[in-house]
Amino acid sequence: MAASVIETCHVACSANRAPNVVSWGRGGLIAFGSCNSVCLYDPQVIVGLLNGHTGRVNAVRWVHRTENAPECHLVSGGSDSRLILWEAHEMKKVWCCLQFIQSVECKGHTAAVCAVDAVYTEDSKVLVASSASDSTVRLWLCSDDKDVPVLACGGDDCKVHLYAQANGQLQKVMTLQGHEDWVRGVEWTSAGAELLLASCSQDSLIRVWRLCAKSGTDTHAEDDHTIIKMKEDVFEVKDRGLTSVFAASLETVLAGHENWVYGVHWHPPVYKGGELQQPLCLLSASMDKTMIIWAPEEASGVWVEQVRVGEVGGNTLGFYGCQMSPDGAMIVAHAFQGALHLCVIAVRIQGEWRPGVVVSGHFDVVQDLSWDPEGEFILTVGSDQTTRLFTPWKKQNNKEITWHEISRPQIHGYDMQCLAMVGRFQFVSGADEKVLRVFQAPRNFVENFATISGASKEKLLTTSDAASLPEGASTPALGLSNKAVFQGGLVPKNNKEEEQFNSISDQYQESYFHPLILTEPPPEDHLLQNTLWPEVQKLYGHGFEMFCLASDSTRTLVASACKASKAEHAAVLLWSTTTWRQLQRLQYHTLTVTQMAFSPDAQLLLAVSRDRTWSLWRRNPPTSESSEPRFSLQAHTGKDTAVHSRIIWSCDWSPDSKYFVTSSRDKKVIVWGPWRPESSGGSEIKPCSSVLDVGDSATAVAFCPVLCSDDSHLLAVGLDCGRILLFRWTPGQDVAAGGDWLFVFLDPESSHRQSHTLAVKRLRWRPRAGRAGVGNNESSWVQLASASADHSVKIFSLNKHHLQ
């Protein structure tokens, strides 16, 4: 299949909660671990995923080459106790994600791998060092450019241990003492004929050590008391009959951080005047939410703080690690909650740094997602207790379109579980609580969305009833509800007398919102504080935690269901979106309703359940007594008529509202129908397709709203293993022999790289043809969004005319 048939146009993800999980290569590519995958980031968009680990990736490191050329090897270690060496398959396209393959897998550790590093030996082999939670450091010699014989290890004994290569073995030669708490990071660099080692610790300090070779005359010079210099510790290394003497001394102690220092990183070597030189510049990152660039003064040689960047305010923890771009013009840190923080040096103003645009995503399981009715953005919810909004960013004077998170409408205190759009800028969400919450977009978001997406601001404000919209929202310090902030609440206090605190409540203001005028996607600190949506309604009625939601195409009804172990709690509740009043209670199932779907014509509601059955509800014609919609049970399966033998996970409708599909843990996918308005009774709704066995638990299924060129239906099926399968189904075509299903062939290697690594939780097609941000005239393209337990959201673009 041609490469243009299916494209991964966006991957939303975050870095794992580990100190050594981000590495910036000399070719400009950032590699970081996200759940079980290694992401390759350019850093504008995710350009590839390396799937091979079966546990969380805890450490990633590029294998740097001495000539400062782009790397061709990458090492990763994970909670699966394994190390993987990734190799560039073709050097001509080294940064293409398709070119990195799993070269060597190293097994030996008995617990999670925590840190890795690697160098090239003299005989062009890769020497890898790894440390793990099994309290061991292991060396691996992997077959395939210069020998660095010293290994530094920092541990919970507050010491830095040095190991040197002697007679083919690494032997402990010295212990560097000085830190007063756990050593969290170490990194080497060369300074002429000497080595510099930076170590950082939970004592909030950074120590820089100097390691140099000693000649015979140097060793006697130590007795000269007329020379003032730092104390040196001397050690010998015997290798191949030769004895070499080295000295280690403390170069400087850097004090500037106010919390644990988790990461240090030296400025990469740069070419000046045709020679490769090492700038004496050190980057550090700390739990105090700051990054600092340190360098010695030219006149005195004293190491001082040159640049400090970071976050101010918020309730998040600090940084886990840091990296610097090859030219030193960009620095990046990854935070406790997985966010990447990119700072770029300003071109016009010398020494000034500004926030850069980065990729972002959930840092826990993504449970649900939904497109907006126009198909221009998606909303996602996850177990990280957040709701996030992603949309294409149209750069000015640039045809390139990239997806980014531009709003975080809800930051909750419970794990999010489900959501449903009930308008262009309104949604309902459910979490591990008994309450449903309704959110409305504020004016500030609508204006910024128009700027970033290229839409008409006036048109959007007209359709959003701009006169009544609040400016933004904020959350009280101990609350869960986003409160609206109106224009009057944003007036600053100018009078000095008014600035005096009149009460305790004045000292601790609840509103942290400040309106933003965005021309590009916002950084993490703005997403946390200034992009919330106000909560406009709470819906009470369920007895247990929410599990699934659905809304109809007219955006007038919402159906909700909660976790249930008894029939009395398994009822589906219907809500009016105009009055937000409960309209009806639909009782049939005996266990949790796992998913619901309204038919595209809004006349039918389908529910599937843990009890292995489905139920179909029909909207009754309006009566003179009540104009509110009422539903009645039209069809269902029972224990004796059920085709599925395990829990039914997912369901969806065909675009013509005639057929619906169900997928189950029993690995079966079945299409039911056709539905005829004049039909009644459960006997009329039967399987109209052959039973499709997908080989694994089918956790998600979705009908494409656009038919294929031969009028067949395109379906996507998500599996528990993370794979997404595409099928074409033709009604009534050779059902008995299974000829109605046609598997859409995809390149196996490409499919593996594009798939998720854990269960697919939800699949949603864009509600109309075309690609978001490009225009709706591309009738040959459709888009599919997927949410997964591997913490990622992916958006695929498919050319349906070329599917085979």
Coordinates of C-alpha atoms in Angstrom, one line a residue, residues 83-363:
L83 CA 17.2 -2.9 27.5
I84 CA 16.7 -2.4 23.8
L85 CA 19.3 -1.0 21.3
W86 CA 17.6 0.7 18.4
E87 CA 19.5 1.1 15.2
A88 CA 19.0 3.4 12.2
H89 CA 18.3 1.1 9.3
E90 CA 19.2 3.5 6.5
M91 CA 21.5 6.4 7.3
K92 CA 20.1 8.4 4.4
K93 CA 16.8 8.8 6.3
V94 CA 18.1 8.5 9.8
W95 CA 15.4 10.7 11.3
C96 CA 12.5 9.0 9.6
C97 CA 10.7 6.9 12.2
L98 CA 10.5 4.0 9.7
Q99 CA 14.3 3.7 9.7
F100 CA 14.8 2.8 13.4
I101 CA 14.5 -0.9 14.1
Q102 CA 15.1 -3.0 17.2
S103 CA 18.7 -4.2 16.9
V104 CA 19.5 -5.9 20.2
E105 CA 17.5 -6.9 23.2
C106 CA 19.4 -7.3 26.5
K107 CA 17.9 -9.4 29.3
G108 CA 19.6 -9.9 32.7
H109 CA 18.2 -7.4 35.2
T110 CA 15.6 -8.8 37.5
A111 CA 13.8 -5.5 38.2
A112 CA 12.9 -2.2 36.5
V113 CA 15.8 -0.5 34.6
C114 CA 16.2 3.0 36.0
A115 CA 19.1 4.5 34.0
V116 CA 21.1 3.8 30.9
D117 CA 24.1 5.2 29.1
A118 CA 26.2 4.1 26.1
V119 CA 29.4 4.9 24.2
Y120 CA 31.3 3.5 21.3
T121 CA 34.4 1.4 21.9
E122 CA 37.6 1.3 19.9
D123 CA 36.4 -1.6 17.8
S124 CA 33.2 0.1 16.8
K125 CA 31.0 -1.8 19.3
V126 CA 28.4 -0.2 21.6
L127 CA 29.1 -0.4 25.3
V128 CA 26.0 0.0 27.3
A129 CA 25.8 0.6 31.1
S130 CA 22.5 0.1 32.9
S131 CA 21.4 0.4 36.5
A132 CA 18.2 -1.1 37.9
S133 CA 16.1 -1.5 41.0
D134 CA 17.7 -4.9 41.6
S135 CA 20.7 -2.8 43.0
T136 CA 23.0 -3.8 40.2
V137 CA 24.9 -2.0 37.4
R138 CA 25.4 -4.1 34.3
L139 CA 27.6 -3.6 31.2
W140 CA 26.6 -4.8 27.8
L141 CA 28.8 -5.0 24.7
C142 CA 26.6 -4.8 21.7
S143 CA 28.1 -5.5 18.2
D144 CA 28.4 -2.4 15.7
D145 CA 33.0 4.5 16.9
K146 CA 36.2 5.6 20.8
D147 CA 36.9 4.4 24.2
V148 CA 35.7 6.2 27.3
P149 CA 37.0 4.0 30.2
V150 CA 35.4 5.8 33.2
L151 CA 31.9 5.0 34.5
A152 CA 30.3 7.2 37.2
C153 CA 27.4 5.9 39.3
G154 CA 25.4 7.9 41.8
G155 CA 23.3 6.2 44.5
D156 CA 21.2 6.5 47.6
D157 CA 24.4 6.4 49.7
C158 CA 25.0 10.1 48.8
K159 CA 28.2 9.2 47.0
V160 CA 29.5 9.1 43.4
H161 CA 31.4 6.0 42.6
L162 CA 34.0 5.9 39.7
Y163 CA 34.8 2.8 37.8
A164 CA 37.7 2.6 35.3
Q165 CA 38.4 0.0 32.6
A166 CA 41.4 -2.2 33.5
N167 CA 42.4 -5.3 31.6
G168 CA 39.0 -5.5 30.0
Q169 CA 37.0 -5.1 33.2
L170 CA 35.6 -2.1 35.0
Q171 CA 37.0 -1.8 38.5
K172 CA 36.1 0.7 41.2
V173 CA 38.8 3.2 41.6
M174 CA 37.4 6.1 43.7
T175 CA 34.4 7.4 45.6
L176 CA 33.6 11.1 45.4
Q177 CA 32.0 12.4 48.6
G178 CA 30.3 15.6 49.4
H179 CA 26.6 15.3 48.7
E180 CA 24.3 15.0 51.7
D181 CA 21.4 13.2 50.1
W182 CA 20.7 10.8 47.3
V183 CA 22.6 11.5 44.0
R184 CA 20.0 11.9 41.3
G185 CA 22.0 12.5 38.2
V186 CA 25.6 12.4 36.8
E187 CA 26.9 13.5 33.4
W188 CA 30.4 13.6 31.8
T189 CA 31.9 16.1 29.3
S190 CA 35.4 16.7 28.1
A191 CA 37.4 20.0 28.5
G192 CA 40.5 19.7 26.4
A193 CA 42.6 16.9 27.9
E194 CA 40.5 16.7 31.1
L195 CA 37.0 15.4 32.0
L196 CA 34.3 17.2 33.9
L197 CA 31.7 15.3 35.8
A198 CA 28.5 17.1 37.0
S199 CA 26.5 15.4 39.8
C200 CA 23.2 16.6 41.2
S201 CA 21.4 15.6 44.4
Q202 CA 18.4 15.8 46.6
D203 CA 20.5 18.2 48.8
S204 CA 19.6 20.9 46.2
L205 CA 23.2 21.2 45.2
I206 CA 25.2 20.5 42.0
R207 CA 28.9 19.5 42.2
V208 CA 31.3 19.7 39.3
W209 CA 34.3 17.4 39.5
R210 CA 37.5 17.6 37.4
L211 CA 39.3 14.5 36.3
C212 CA 42.8 14.7 34.7
A213 CA 45.8 12.5 33.9
K214 CA 48.9 13.0 36.1
S215 CA 52.4 12.8 34.9
G216 CA 55.4 11.8 37.1
T217 CA 56.3 15.5 37.7
D218 CA 52.8 16.4 38.5
T219 CA 52.6 13.9 41.4
H220 CA 55.6 15.5 43.1
A221 CA 54.2 19.0 42.6
E222 CA 51.7 18.3 45.3
D223 CA 54.3 18.9 48.0
D224 CA 54.7 22.5 46.8
H225 CA 52.8 24.4 49.5
T226 CA 53.3 27.7 47.7
I227 CA 50.6 26.8 45.2
I228 CA 47.0 27.2 46.2
K229 CA 44.6 24.8 44.6
M230 CA 41.8 22.3 45.3
K231 CA 42.6 19.1 47.0
E232 CA 43.2 16.3 44.6
D233 CA 42.5 12.6 45.1
V234 CA 44.9 10.5 43.1
F235 CA 44.3 6.9 41.8
E236 CA 46.1 4.5 39.5
V237 CA 44.7 2.4 36.7
K238 CA 46.7 -0.7 35.5
D239 CA 45.7 -1.8 32.0
R240 CA 47.7 -4.0 29.6
G241 CA 50.9 -3.7 31.7
L242 CA 50.8 0.1 31.8
T243 CA 50.1 2.2 34.9
S244 CA 48.3 5.5 34.5
V245 CA 47.8 8.0 37.3
F246 CA 44.7 10.2 37.4
A247 CA 43.6 12.9 39.8
A248 CA 40.0 13.9 40.8
S249 CA 39.2 17.3 42.4
L250 CA 36.2 19.3 43.2
E251 CA 35.8 22.1 40.6
T252 CA 32.8 24.0 42.1
V253 CA 29.6 23.7 44.1
L254 CA 26.6 25.3 42.5
A255 CA 23.9 26.4 44.9
G256 CA 20.8 28.1 43.4
H257 CA 18.0 25.6 43.4
E258 CA 15.6 25.4 46.4
N259 CA 14.5 21.8 46.0
W260 CA 15.8 18.5 44.8
V261 CA 17.9 18.7 41.7
Y262 CA 17.0 15.8 39.4
G263 CA 18.9 16.5 36.2
V264 CA 22.1 18.0 34.8
H265 CA 23.1 18.3 31.2
W266 CA 26.2 19.7 29.5
H267 CA 26.0 21.9 26.4
P268 CA 26.7 19.6 23.4
P269 CA 30.0 20.2 21.5
V270 CA 29.8 22.7 18.7
Y271 CA 32.0 23.4 15.6
K272 CA 33.8 26.7 15.7
G273 CA 36.4 27.6 13.0
G274 CA 36.2 24.1 11.7
E275 CA 37.1 22.6 15.1
L276 CA 34.9 20.7 17.5
Q277 CA 34.8 22.6 20.8
Q278 CA 33.1 22.0 24.1
P279 CA 31.4 25.0 25.7
L280 CA 31.7 25.1 29.5
C281 CA 27.9 25.5 30.0
L282 CA 25.8 23.3 32.3
L283 CA 22.0 23.0 32.5
S284 CA 20.2 21.9 35.6
A285 CA 16.5 21.1 36.4
S286 CA 14.9 20.9 39.8
M287 CA 11.7 20.2 41.7
D288 CA 11.5 23.9 42.4
K289 CA 10.1 24.2 38.9
T290 CA 13.2 26.0 37.5
M291 CA 15.9 25.3 35.0
I292 CA 19.3 27.1 35.4
I293 CA 22.1 27.6 32.9
W294 CA 25.5 27.8 34.7
A295 CA 28.8 28.9 33.2
P296 CA 32.2 30.3 34.5
E297 CA 32.8 34.0 34.2
E298 CA 35.4 34.9 31.6
A299 CA 37.4 37.2 34.0
S300 CA 37.4 35.2 37.2
G301 CA 36.5 31.7 36.1
V302 CA 33.9 31.5 38.9
W303 CA 30.8 29.5 38.0
V304 CA 27.7 31.6 38.2
E305 CA 24.0 31.4 37.2
Q306 CA 23.5 32.9 33.8
V307 CA 19.8 32.1 33.0
R308 CA 16.9 31.0 35.1
V309 CA 13.6 29.9 33.6
G310 CA 10.6 28.0 34.8
E311 CA 7.1 28.1 36.2
V312 CA 5.6 30.5 38.6
G313 CA 2.6 29.5 40.7
G314 CA 0.3 26.5 40.2
N315 CA -0.1 23.4 42.2
T316 CA 2.1 21.1 40.2
L317 CA 5.4 19.5 41.2
G318 CA 8.7 20.4 39.5
F319 CA 11.0 19.1 36.8
Y320 CA 12.4 15.6 36.5
G321 CA 15.1 16.2 34.0
C322 CA 16.5 18.5 31.3
Q323 CA 18.2 18.5 27.9
M324 CA 19.8 21.1 25.6
S325 CA 19.5 21.4 21.8
P326 CA 22.7 20.8 19.8
D327 CA 23.2 24.5 19.2
G328 CA 22.3 25.5 22.7
A329 CA 19.4 27.7 21.5
M330 CA 16.7 25.6 23.1
I331 CA 16.3 23.8 26.4
V332 CA 13.6 21.4 27.5
A333 CA 12.6 19.9 30.8
H334 CA 10.0 17.2 31.6
A335 CA 7.8 17.6 34.6
F336 CA 6.4 15.3 37.2
Q337 CA 3.1 15.1 35.3
G338 CA 4.7 14.3 32.0
A339 CA 4.5 17.8 30.4
L340 CA 7.4 19.0 28.3
H341 CA 8.6 22.6 28.9
L342 CA 10.5 24.1 26.0
C343 CA 12.4 27.4 26.2
V344 CA 13.8 29.1 23.1
I345 CA 16.3 31.9 23.1
A346 CA 14.8 35.0 21.6
V347 CA 16.3 36.1 18.3
R348 CA 15.8 39.8 18.6
I349 CA 16.7 40.3 22.3
Q350 CA 20.1 39.0 23.5
G351 CA 19.8 36.7 26.5
E352 CA 16.0 36.5 26.7
W353 CA 14.3 33.2 26.6
R354 CA 10.6 32.6 25.7
P355 CA 8.3 29.5 26.0
G356 CA 8.2 27.3 22.9
V357 CA 5.4 25.2 21.5
V358 CA 5.6 21.6 22.4
V359 CA 3.6 18.4 22.2
S360 CA 1.4 17.5 25.2
G361 CA -0.9 14.7 26.3
H362 CA -2.4 12.7 29.1
F363 CA -0.1 11.1 31.6

